[in-house]
PDB file of C-alpha atoms and ligand atoms in Angstrom:
ATOM      1  CA  MET A   1    -117.922  43.523 -18.260  1.00 72.00           C
ATOM      2  CA  ASP A   2    -118.887  39.756 -17.689  1.00 90.00           C
ATOM      3  CA  LEU A   3    -117.002  37.188 -19.613  1.00 96.00           C
ATOM      4  CA  ILE A   4    -119.049  36.053 -22.771  1.00 97.00           C
ATOM      5  CA  ILE A   5    -118.975  32.315 -23.614  1.00 98.00           C
ATOM      6  CA  ALA A   6    -119.558  31.611 -27.100  1.00 98.00           C
ATOM      7  CA  ARG A   7    -120.301  27.932 -27.665  1.00 98.00           C
ATOM      8  CA  ASN A   8    -120.795  28.052 -31.382  1.00 97.00           C
ATOM      9  CA  ARG A   9    -119.899  30.150 -34.449  1.00 96.00           C
ATOM     10  CA  ASP A  10    -123.227  32.095 -34.303  1.00 96.00           C
ATOM     11  CA  ASP A  11    -122.673  33.137 -30.709  1.00 96.00           C
ATOM     12  CA  LEU A  12    -119.223  34.282 -31.659  1.00 96.00           C
ATOM     13  CA  VAL A  13    -120.430  36.479 -34.493  1.00 93.00           C
ATOM     14  CA  LYS A  14    -122.996  38.019 -32.066  1.00 93.00           C
ATOM     15  CA  ALA A  15    -120.292  38.718 -29.671  1.00 93.00           C
ATOM     16  CA  ARG A  16    -118.399  40.828 -32.064  1.00 86.00           C
ATOM     17  CA  THR A  17    -118.014  44.447 -31.343  1.00 84.00           C
ATOM     18  CA  GLY A  18    -115.812  47.516 -32.463  1.00 86.00           C
ATOM     19  CA  GLY A  19    -112.447  48.227 -31.352  1.00 93.00           C
ATOM     20  CA  GLU A  20    -109.032  46.373 -31.523  1.00 97.00           C
ATOM     21  CA  VAL A  21    -109.398  42.745 -31.048  1.00 98.00           C
ATOM     22  CA  ALA A  22    -106.694  40.333 -29.917  1.00 98.00           C
ATOM     23  CA  LEU A  23    -107.145  36.529 -30.366  1.00 98.00           C
ATOM     24  CA  VAL A  24    -105.276  33.958 -28.201  1.00 98.00           C
ATOM     25  CA  PRO A  25    -105.921  30.529 -29.850  1.00 98.00           C
ATOM     26  CA  THR A  26    -105.625  27.606 -27.406  1.00 98.00           C
ATOM     27  CA  MET A  27    -106.554  23.965 -26.939  1.00 98.00           C
ATOM     28  CA  GLY A  28    -107.531  24.696 -23.302  1.00 98.00           C
ATOM     29  CA  ALA A  29    -105.765  23.144 -20.234  1.00 97.00           C
ATOM     30  CA  LEU A  30    -104.536  26.670 -19.687  1.00 98.00           C
ATOM     31  CA  HIS A  31    -101.276  27.298 -17.754  1.00 97.00           C
ATOM     32  CA  GLU A  32     -98.977  30.176 -16.934  1.00 97.00           C
ATOM     33  CA  GLY A  33     -97.664  30.077 -20.528  1.00 98.00           C
ATOM     34  CA  HIS A  34    -101.243  30.828 -21.636  1.00 98.00           C
ATOM     35  CA  ARG A  35    -101.748  33.506 -18.955  1.00 98.00           C
ATOM     36  CA  SER A  36     -98.637  35.266 -20.398  1.00 98.00           C
ATOM     37  CA  LEU A  37    -100.244  35.105 -23.944  1.00 98.00           C
ATOM     38  CA  ILE A  38    -103.505  36.532 -22.457  1.00 98.00           C
ATOM     39  CA  ARG A  39    -101.574  39.390 -20.841  1.00 98.00           C
ATOM     40  CA  LEU A  40     -99.660  40.249 -24.017  1.00 98.00           C
ATOM     41  CA  ALA A  41    -103.130  40.295 -25.817  1.00 98.00           C
ATOM     42  CA  ARG A  42    -104.549  42.664 -23.135  1.00 97.00           C
ATOM     43  CA  ALA A  43    -101.788  44.978 -23.647  1.00 97.00           C
ATOM     44  CA  ARG A  44    -102.233  45.046 -27.388  1.00 96.00           C
ATOM     45  CA  ALA A  45    -106.042  45.426 -27.808  1.00 97.00           C
ATOM     46  CA  ASP A  46    -109.399  46.729 -26.360  1.00 96.00           C
ATOM     47  CA  ARG A  47    -110.967  43.182 -26.442  1.00 97.00           C
ATOM     48  CA  VAL A  48    -109.448  39.747 -25.975  1.00 98.00           C
ATOM     49  CA  VAL A  49    -110.908  36.635 -27.404  1.00 98.00           C
ATOM     50  CA  VAL A  50    -109.460  33.252 -26.261  1.00 98.00           C
ATOM     51  CA  SER A  51    -110.500  30.170 -28.209  1.00 98.00           C
ATOM     52  CA  ILE A  52    -110.455  26.961 -26.530  1.00 98.00           C
ATOM     53  CA  PHE A  53    -110.825  24.075 -29.078  1.00 98.00           C
ATOM     54  CA  VAL A  54    -109.054  20.704 -29.131  1.00 98.00           C
ATOM     55  CA  ASN A  55    -108.835  20.527 -32.864  1.00 98.00           C
ATOM     56  CA  PRO A  56    -109.209  17.026 -34.124  1.00 98.00           C
ATOM     57  CA  LEU A  57    -107.582  17.959 -37.558  1.00 98.00           C
ATOM     58  CA  GLN A  58    -104.123  18.366 -35.980  1.00 98.00           C
ATOM     59  CA  PHE A  59    -103.856  15.010 -34.266  1.00 98.00           C
ATOM     60  CA  GLY A  60    -102.621  11.922 -36.101  1.00 97.00           C
ATOM     61  CA  PRO A  61    -104.550   8.585 -35.666  1.00 95.00           C
ATOM     62  CA  SER A  62    -102.125   7.354 -33.008  1.00 93.00           C
ATOM     63  CA  GLU A  63    -101.857  10.635 -31.147  1.00 94.00           C
ATOM     64  CA  ASP A  64    -103.395  11.882 -27.823  1.00 92.00           C
ATOM     65  CA  PHE A  65    -106.606  13.535 -29.246  1.00 97.00           C
ATOM     66  CA  SER A  66    -108.951  11.520 -26.973  1.00 95.00           C
ATOM     67  CA  ARG A  67    -106.856  11.833 -23.866  1.00 94.00           C
ATOM     68  CA  TYR A  68    -105.749  15.433 -24.414  1.00 96.00           C
ATOM     69  CA  PRO A  69    -106.547  17.305 -21.093  1.00 96.00           C
ATOM     70  CA  ARG A  70    -110.039  18.927 -21.127  1.00 97.00           C
ATOM     71  CA  THR A  71    -110.252  21.351 -18.100  1.00 97.00           C
ATOM     72  CA  PHE A  72    -112.863  23.907 -19.322  1.00 98.00           C
ATOM     73  CA  ASP A  73    -114.161  25.069 -15.891  1.00 98.00           C
ATOM     74  CA  ALA A  74    -110.671  25.720 -14.684  1.00 98.00           C
ATOM     75  CA  ASP A  75    -109.868  27.335 -18.009  1.00 98.00           C
ATOM     76  CA  LEU A  76    -112.779  29.728 -17.548  1.00 98.00           C
ATOM     77  CA  GLU A  77    -111.461  30.703 -14.289  1.00 98.00           C
ATOM     78  CA  VAL A  78    -108.120  31.614 -15.905  1.00 98.00           C
ATOM     79  CA  CYS A  79    -109.802  33.622 -18.492  1.00 98.00           C
ATOM     80  CA  ARG A  80    -111.940  35.420 -15.923  1.00 98.00           C
ATOM     81  CA  SER A  81    -109.063  36.324 -13.653  1.00 98.00           C
ATOM     82  CA  GLU A  82    -107.125  37.629 -16.588  1.00 98.00           C
ATOM     83  CA  GLY A  83    -109.991  39.762 -17.800  1.00 97.00           C
ATOM     84  CA  VAL A  84    -110.654  38.005 -21.081  1.00 98.00           C
ATOM     85  CA  ASP A  85    -113.729  39.344 -22.925  1.00 97.00           C
ATOM     86  CA  VAL A  86    -114.908  36.429 -24.872  1.00 97.00           C
ATOM     87  CA  VAL A  87    -114.228  32.660 -24.771  1.00 98.00           C
ATOM     88  CA  PHE A  88    -115.005  30.884 -27.922  1.00 98.00           C
ATOM     89  CA  HIS A  89    -115.515  27.101 -27.146  1.00 98.00           C
ATOM     90  CA  PRO A  90    -117.166  25.496 -30.167  1.00 98.00           C
ATOM     91  CA  SER A  91    -117.763  21.733 -30.610  1.00 97.00           C
ATOM     92  CA  ALA A  92    -115.922  19.885 -33.412  1.00 97.00           C
ATOM     93  CA  GLY A  93    -119.389  19.433 -35.189  1.00 97.00           C
ATOM     94  CA  ASP A  94    -119.942  23.225 -35.174  1.00 96.00           C
ATOM     95  CA  MET A  95    -116.355  23.936 -36.519  1.00 97.00           C
ATOM     96  CA  TYR A  96    -116.301  21.262 -39.166  1.00 97.00           C
ATOM     97  CA  HIS A  97    -119.234  20.379 -41.386  1.00 93.00           C
ATOM     98  CA  PRO A  98    -119.507  16.699 -42.146  1.00 93.00           C
ATOM     99  CA  ASP A  99    -119.313  17.484 -45.756  1.00 95.00           C
ATOM    100  CA  ARG A 100    -116.365  19.869 -45.701  1.00 95.00           C
ATOM    101  CA  GLN A 101    -113.784  19.490 -48.543  1.00 96.00           C
ATOM    102  CA  VAL A 102    -111.394  22.423 -48.500  1.00 97.00           C
ATOM    103  CA  SER A 103    -108.538  22.671 -46.056  1.00 96.00           C
ATOM    104  CA  LEU A 104    -105.072  24.287 -46.111  1.00 98.00           C
ATOM    105  CA  ARG A 105    -101.784  22.578 -47.088  1.00 98.00           C
ATOM    106  CA  SER A 106     -98.707  23.742 -45.035  1.00 98.00           C
ATOM    107  CA  GLY A 107     -96.274  22.876 -47.857  1.00 98.00           C
ATOM    108  CA  ARG A 108     -92.729  21.699 -47.731  1.00 97.00           C
ATOM    109  CA  MET A 109     -92.050  23.724 -44.471  1.00 98.00           C
ATOM    110  CA  GLY A 110     -94.971  21.682 -42.859  1.00 98.00           C
ATOM    111  CA  GLU A 111     -93.394  18.259 -43.841  1.00 98.00           C
ATOM    112  CA  ILE A 112     -89.995  18.818 -42.240  1.00 98.00           C
ATOM    113  CA  VAL A 113     -88.757  18.673 -38.592  1.00 98.00           C
ATOM    114  CA  GLU A 114     -91.909  18.376 -36.442  1.00 98.00           C
ATOM    115  CA  GLY A 115     -94.034  17.860 -39.599  1.00 98.00           C
ATOM    116  CA  ALA A 116     -91.990  14.807 -40.548  1.00 98.00           C
ATOM    117  CA  SER A 117     -92.792  13.134 -37.233  1.00 97.00           C
ATOM    118  CA  ARG A 118     -96.503  14.339 -37.352  1.00 98.00           C
ATOM    119  CA  PRO A 119     -97.797  14.011 -40.930  1.00 97.00           C
ATOM    120  CA  GLY A 120    -100.671  16.413 -41.616  1.00 98.00           C
ATOM    121  CA  HIS A 121    -100.336  18.161 -38.295  1.00 98.00           C
ATOM    122  CA  PHE A 122     -99.633  21.461 -39.599  1.00 98.00           C
ATOM    123  CA  ASP A 123    -102.181  21.299 -42.376  1.00 98.00           C
ATOM    124  CA  GLY A 124    -104.699  20.821 -39.490  1.00 98.00           C
ATOM    125  CA  VAL A 125    -103.230  23.701 -37.418  1.00 98.00           C
ATOM    126  CA  LEU A 126    -103.330  26.139 -40.375  1.00 98.00           C
ATOM    127  CA  THR A 127    -106.871  25.102 -41.266  1.00 98.00           C
ATOM    128  CA  VAL A 128    -108.229  25.834 -37.804  1.00 98.00           C
ATOM    129  CA  VAL A 129    -106.156  28.996 -37.208  1.00 98.00           C
ATOM    130  CA  LEU A 130    -107.337  30.463 -40.623  1.00 98.00           C
ATOM    131  CA  LYS A 131    -111.046  29.538 -39.641  1.00 98.00           C
ATOM    132  CA  LEU A 132    -110.498  31.260 -36.234  1.00 98.00           C
ATOM    133  CA  PHE A 133    -109.096  34.349 -37.926  1.00 98.00           C
ATOM    134  CA  ASN A 134    -112.037  34.458 -40.114  1.00 97.00           C
ATOM    135  CA  LEU A 135    -114.584  33.939 -37.312  1.00 96.00           C
ATOM    136  CA  VAL A 136    -112.962  36.300 -34.830  1.00 97.00           C
ATOM    137  CA  GLN A 137    -111.501  38.870 -37.310  1.00 96.00           C
ATOM    138  CA  PRO A 138    -108.676  39.905 -34.819  1.00 98.00           C
ATOM    139  CA  HIS A 139    -106.248  42.733 -35.419  1.00 98.00           C
ATOM    140  CA  VAL A 140    -103.586  40.744 -33.705  1.00 98.00           C
ATOM    141  CA  ALA A 141    -103.112  37.169 -32.690  1.00 98.00           C
ATOM    142  CA  ILE A 142    -100.738  35.762 -30.137  1.00 98.00           C
ATOM    143  CA  PHE A 143     -98.876  32.438 -30.294  1.00 98.00           C
ATOM    144  CA  GLY A 144     -96.217  30.800 -28.102  1.00 98.00           C
ATOM    145  CA  GLN A 145     -92.727  30.589 -29.307  1.00 98.00           C
ATOM    146  CA  LYS A 146     -92.654  27.148 -27.628  1.00 98.00           C
ATOM    147  CA  ASP A 147     -94.330  25.871 -30.842  1.00 98.00           C
ATOM    148  CA  ALA A 148     -91.672  27.572 -32.975  1.00 98.00           C
ATOM    149  CA  GLN A 149     -92.432  25.792 -36.198  1.00 98.00           C
ATOM    150  CA  GLN A 150     -96.177  26.465 -35.750  1.00 98.00           C
ATOM    151  CA  LEU A 151     -95.582  30.191 -35.185  1.00 98.00           C
ATOM    152  CA  ALA A 152     -93.310  30.261 -38.356  1.00 98.00           C
ATOM    153  CA  LEU A 153     -95.820  28.530 -40.398  1.00 98.00           C
ATOM    154  CA  ILE A 154     -98.653  30.860 -39.236  1.00 98.00           C
ATOM    155  CA  ARG A 155     -96.467  33.721 -40.130  1.00 98.00           C
ATOM    156  CA  ARG A 156     -95.897  32.189 -43.602  1.00 98.00           C
ATOM    157  CA  MET A 157     -99.675  31.575 -44.075  1.00 98.00           C
ATOM    158  CA  VAL A 158    -100.476  35.091 -43.128  1.00 98.00           C
ATOM    159  CA  ALA A 159     -97.900  36.418 -45.719  1.00 98.00           C
ATOM    160  CA  ASP A 160     -98.720  33.964 -48.531  1.00 98.00           C
ATOM    161  CA  LEU A 161    -102.464  34.380 -48.200  1.00 98.00           C
ATOM    162  CA  ASP A 162    -102.561  38.069 -47.217  1.00 98.00           C
ATOM    163  CA  VAL A 163    -104.481  37.498 -44.073  1.00 98.00           C
ATOM    164  CA  PRO A 164    -105.161  40.840 -42.490  1.00 98.00           C
ATOM    165  CA  VAL A 165    -103.863  40.030 -38.940  1.00 98.00           C
ATOM    166  CA  GLU A 166    -100.502  40.863 -37.069  1.00 98.00           C
ATOM    167  CA  ILE A 167     -98.892  37.812 -35.486  1.00 98.00           C
ATOM    168  CA  ILE A 168     -97.154  38.190 -32.327  1.00 98.00           C
ATOM    169  CA  GLY A 169     -94.637  35.501 -30.787  1.00 98.00           C
ATOM    170  CA  ALA A 170     -94.591  35.190 -27.079  1.00 98.00           C
ATOM    171  CA  PRO A 171     -91.607  34.002 -25.126  1.00 98.00           C
ATOM    172  CA  THR A 172     -91.752  30.427 -23.596  1.00 98.00           C
ATOM    173  CA  VAL A 173     -92.662  30.254 -19.957  1.00 98.00           C
ATOM    174  CA  ARG A 174     -90.541  27.841 -17.817  1.00 98.00           C
ATOM    175  CA  GLU A 175     -90.729  26.043 -14.472  1.00 97.00           C
ATOM    176  CA  PRO A 176     -87.923  27.199 -12.218  1.00 97.00           C
ATOM    177  CA  ASP A 177     -85.989  24.129 -13.060  1.00 96.00           C
ATOM    178  CA  GLY A 178     -86.141  24.900 -16.830  1.00 98.00           C
ATOM    179  CA  LEU A 179     -88.974  22.621 -18.078  1.00 98.00           C
ATOM    180  CA  ALA A 180     -91.015  24.482 -20.707  1.00 98.00           C
ATOM    181  CA  LEU A 181     -94.647  24.827 -19.698  1.00 98.00           C
ATOM    182  CA  SER A 182     -97.013  22.547 -21.718  1.00 97.00           C
ATOM    183  CA  SER A 183    -100.422  21.234 -21.307  1.00 95.00           C
ATOM    184  CA  ARG A 184     -98.948  17.770 -21.845  1.00 95.00           C
ATOM    185  CA  ASN A 185     -96.652  18.175 -18.784  1.00 97.00           C
ATOM    186  CA  ARG A 186     -99.588  16.863 -16.741  1.00 94.00           C
ATOM    187  CA  TYR A 187     -99.087  13.471 -18.291  1.00 94.00           C
ATOM    188  CA  LEU A 188     -95.596  13.232 -16.719  1.00 97.00           C
ATOM    189  CA  SER A 189     -94.890  11.123 -13.572  1.00 96.00           C
ATOM    190  CA  ALA A 190     -92.412  12.424 -11.023  1.00 96.00           C
ATOM    191  CA  ALA A 191     -89.789  10.275 -12.555  1.00 96.00           C
ATOM    192  CA  ASP A 192     -90.721  11.137 -16.128  1.00 97.00           C
ATOM    193  CA  ARG A 193     -90.428  14.878 -15.122  1.00 97.00           C
ATOM    194  CA  GLN A 194     -86.876  14.369 -14.060  1.00 97.00           C
ATOM    195  CA  VAL A 195     -85.913  12.781 -17.394  1.00 98.00           C
ATOM    196  CA  ALA A 196     -87.810  15.563 -19.267  1.00 98.00           C
ATOM    197  CA  LEU A 197     -85.407  18.146 -17.794  1.00 98.00           C
ATOM    198  CA  ALA A 198     -82.738  16.889 -20.142  1.00 98.00           C
ATOM    199  CA  LEU A 199     -84.560  18.829 -22.933  1.00 98.00           C
ATOM    200  CA  SER A 200     -84.078  22.231 -21.574  1.00 98.00           C
ATOM    201  CA  ARG A 201     -80.647  21.256 -20.159  1.00 98.00           C
ATOM    202  CA  ALA A 202     -79.543  20.174 -23.809  1.00 98.00           C
ATOM    203  CA  LEU A 203     -80.837  23.556 -25.174  1.00 98.00           C
ATOM    204  CA  ARG A 204     -78.873  25.409 -22.662  1.00 98.00           C
ATOM    205  CA  ALA A 205     -75.734  23.500 -23.254  1.00 98.00           C
ATOM    206  CA  GLY A 206     -76.076  24.119 -26.982  1.00 98.00           C
ATOM    207  CA  ALA A 207     -76.670  27.832 -26.491  1.00 98.00           C
ATOM    208  CA  ALA A 208     -73.441  28.200 -24.620  1.00 98.00           C
ATOM    209  CA  GLU A 209     -71.629  27.294 -27.820  1.00 97.00           C
ATOM    210  CA  PRO A 210     -70.579  29.593 -30.602  1.00 96.00           C
ATOM    211  CA  VAL A 211     -70.925  27.619 -33.887  1.00 97.00           C
ATOM    212  CA  PRO A 212     -73.419  25.210 -35.272  1.00 98.00           C
ATOM    213  CA  SER A 213     -71.208  21.924 -35.049  1.00 98.00           C
ATOM    214  CA  ARG A 214     -70.355  22.739 -31.448  1.00 98.00           C
ATOM    215  CA  ILE A 215     -73.931  23.783 -30.584  1.00 98.00           C
ATOM    216  CA  ARG A 216     -75.344  20.541 -32.022  1.00 98.00           C
ATOM    217  CA  ALA A 217     -72.673  18.429 -30.347  1.00 98.00           C
ATOM    218  CA  ALA A 218     -73.166  19.941 -26.888  1.00 98.00           C
ATOM    219  CA  ALA A 219     -76.837  19.477 -27.005  1.00 98.00           C
ATOM    220  CA  HIS A 220     -76.607  15.915 -28.310  1.00 98.00           C
ATOM    221  CA  ALA A 221     -74.249  14.973 -25.436  1.00 98.00           C
ATOM    222  CA  VAL A 222     -76.656  16.023 -22.925  1.00 98.00           C
ATOM    223  CA  LEU A 223     -79.499  14.237 -24.614  1.00 98.00           C
ATOM    224  CA  ASP A 224     -77.278  11.051 -24.944  1.00 97.00           C
ATOM    225  CA  ALA A 225     -76.417  11.248 -21.160  1.00 98.00           C
ATOM    226  CA  ALA A 226     -80.095  11.227 -20.199  1.00 97.00           C
ATOM    227  CA  GLY A 227     -80.247   7.457 -21.021  1.00 94.00           C
ATOM    228  CA  PRO A 228     -82.912   5.252 -22.655  1.00 96.00           C
ATOM    229  CA  GLU A 229     -85.813   6.679 -20.779  1.00 97.00           C
ATOM    230  CA  LEU A 230     -85.538   9.705 -23.023  1.00 98.00           C
ATOM    231  CA  ASP A 231     -86.460   8.688 -26.690  1.00 98.00           C
ATOM    232  CA  VAL A 232     -85.137  11.563 -28.804  1.00 98.00           C
ATOM    233  CA  ASP A 233     -86.985  12.216 -32.113  1.00 98.00           C
ATOM    234  CA  TYR A 234     -84.899  15.138 -33.399  1.00 98.00           C
ATOM    235  CA  LEU A 235     -82.462  17.886 -32.440  1.00 98.00           C
ATOM    236  CA  VAL A 236     -82.098  20.520 -35.226  1.00 98.00           C
ATOM    237  CA  LEU A 237     -80.536  23.935 -35.434  1.00 98.00           C
ATOM    238  CA  VAL A 238     -82.614  25.678 -38.160  1.00 98.00           C
ATOM    239  CA  ASP A 239     -83.319  29.063 -39.692  1.00 97.00           C
ATOM    240  CA  PRO A 240     -86.371  30.300 -37.897  1.00 96.00           C
ATOM    241  CA  ALA A 241     -88.156  31.468 -41.020  1.00 95.00           C
ATOM    242  CA  THR A 242     -87.759  28.211 -43.081  1.00 96.00           C
ATOM    243  CA  PHE A 243     -86.928  25.536 -40.476  1.00 97.00           C
ATOM    244  CA  THR A 244     -84.100  24.263 -42.669  1.00 98.00           C
ATOM    245  CA  GLU A 245     -80.797  23.316 -41.043  1.00 98.00           C
ATOM    246  CA  VAL A 246     -78.325  25.986 -40.937  1.00 98.00           C
ATOM    247  CA  GLN A 247     -74.683  25.602 -42.119  1.00 97.00           C
ATOM    248  CA  GLU A 248     -71.539  26.216 -40.140  1.00 97.00           C
ATOM    249  CA  SER A 249     -71.034  29.741 -41.606  1.00 96.00           C
ATOM    250  CA  TYR A 250     -74.635  30.887 -40.838  1.00 97.00           C
ATOM    251  CA  THR A 251     -74.979  34.120 -39.061  1.00 97.00           C
ATOM    252  CA  GLY A 252     -78.095  35.672 -37.331  1.00 97.00           C
ATOM    253  CA  GLU A 253     -81.001  34.078 -35.436  1.00 97.00           C
ATOM    254  CA  ALA A 254     -81.245  30.364 -35.458  1.00 98.00           C
ATOM    255  CA  VAL A 255     -83.632  28.028 -33.454  1.00 98.00           C
ATOM    256  CA  LEU A 256     -82.315  25.045 -31.657  1.00 98.00           C
ATOM    257  CA  ALA A 257     -85.285  22.771 -31.328  1.00 98.00           C
ATOM    258  CA  VAL A 258     -85.755  19.302 -29.826  1.00 98.00           C
ATOM    259  CA  ALA A 259     -88.508  16.791 -29.551  1.00 98.00           C
ATOM    260  CA  ALA A 260     -88.398  13.624 -27.426  1.00 98.00           C
ATOM    261  CA  LYS A 261     -90.893  11.051 -25.914  1.00 98.00           C
ATOM    262  CA  VAL A 262     -90.662  10.467 -22.086  1.00 98.00           C
ATOM    263  CA  GLY A 263     -92.872   7.339 -21.489  1.00 94.00           C
ATOM    264  CA  SER A 264     -95.818   7.868 -23.692  1.00 93.00           C
ATOM    265  CA  THR A 265     -95.516  11.731 -23.586  1.00 95.00           C
ATOM    266  CA  ARG A 266     -94.053  13.622 -26.506  1.00 96.00           C
ATOM    267  CA  LEU A 267     -92.410  16.847 -25.518  1.00 98.00           C
ATOM    268  CA  ILE A 268     -91.002  19.688 -27.611  1.00 98.00           C
ATOM    269  CA  ASP A 269     -88.784  22.655 -26.722  1.00 98.00           C
ATOM    270  CA  ASN A 270     -86.570  25.206 -28.426  1.00 98.00           C
ATOM    271  CA  VAL A 271     -84.433  28.207 -27.852  1.00 98.00           C
ATOM    272  CA  THR A 272     -83.498  31.026 -30.222  1.00 98.00           C
ATOM    273  CA  LEU A 273     -79.760  31.823 -30.536  1.00 97.00           C
ATOM    274  CA  THR A 274     -77.879  34.509 -32.401  1.00 97.00           C
ATOM    275  CA  LEU A 275     -74.879  33.213 -34.273  1.00 97.00           C
ATOM    276  CA  ASN A 276     -72.348  35.793 -34.942  1.00 87.00           C
ATOM    277  CA  PRO A 277     -69.773  36.063 -37.677  1.00 75.00           C
ATOM    278  CA  THR A 278     -66.378  34.556 -36.307  1.00 66.00           C
TER     279      THR A 278
HETATM  280  O1  PAF B   1    -100.900  25.737 -30.136  1.00 69.54           O
HETATM  281  C1  PAF B   1    -102.019  25.300 -30.027  1.00 69.54           C
HETATM  282  O2  PAF B   1    -102.517  25.040 -28.953  1.00 69.54           O
HETATM  283  C2  PAF B   1    -102.823  24.772 -31.239  1.00 69.54           C
HETATM  284  O3  PAF B   1    -101.959  24.335 -32.168  1.00 69.54           O
HETATM  285  C3  PAF B   1    -103.703  25.941 -31.841  1.00 69.54           C
HETATM  286  C4  PAF B   1    -102.676  27.108 -32.438  1.00 69.54           C
HETATM  287  C5  PAF B   1    -104.620  26.606 -30.885  1.00 69.54           C
HETATM  288  C6  PAF B   1    -104.469  25.435 -33.044  1.00 69.54           C
HETATM  289  O4  PAF B   1    -105.267  24.455 -32.589  1.00 69.54           O
END
């Protein structure tokens, strides 16, 4: 069947059909990481809807909303080649009424770690994701583990608000040299890109250690060695469900997450580790 392009909410509602629906929410500038989300969606449902919407609500006033890469024609080709059924590509005016009043608050978990550096970011993410769920009415929705705190907050929203959708987290896709794929990687110069490799190197160094203090120290050592071109925002080792720092005696899954600026580009990355009783 031909790809349906729904450019507003009415078109999207008309494109609804029966069967299991999987939603892959994106902001476009699709790369191999998005392809892997779409493939997971394909495997899980009869119909795949990809939303492409650069959501103004989740960008702070000094962030990159206006320069965020917009590559709609190339994105459509990716969707076509992956057998996507519907692309939902609304305008900001269609998604948000000028007189809208109600939006979601992400709570304490939205104010820590990434949320501390990007006030209001997760409120904007949750508001648009809930709108997308209401519009598309998917059975499953796929999000990348690369945005680990976003994924955790979406799981919390679904649990706290009884949203009838199954959330699937998809593994981060990396370049052969370790750099996590991101739409923002295209901002990096060749020199920036070399500096940016310190993020995944730091996570690997941390992951090779057995306990929180040594994990943090090993990862910090790599970040420190990267020099002043790497402007580290945070390195945390957190409980994946709450994003609070884990204690030395913690056992189970933990997320080692890092955020840093390289030039004017802000990058995030993380790995999931299993901490065993010693
Ligand atoms: O991860 C993203 O690209 C965005 O935060 C999302 C989930 C599409 C919401 O705008």
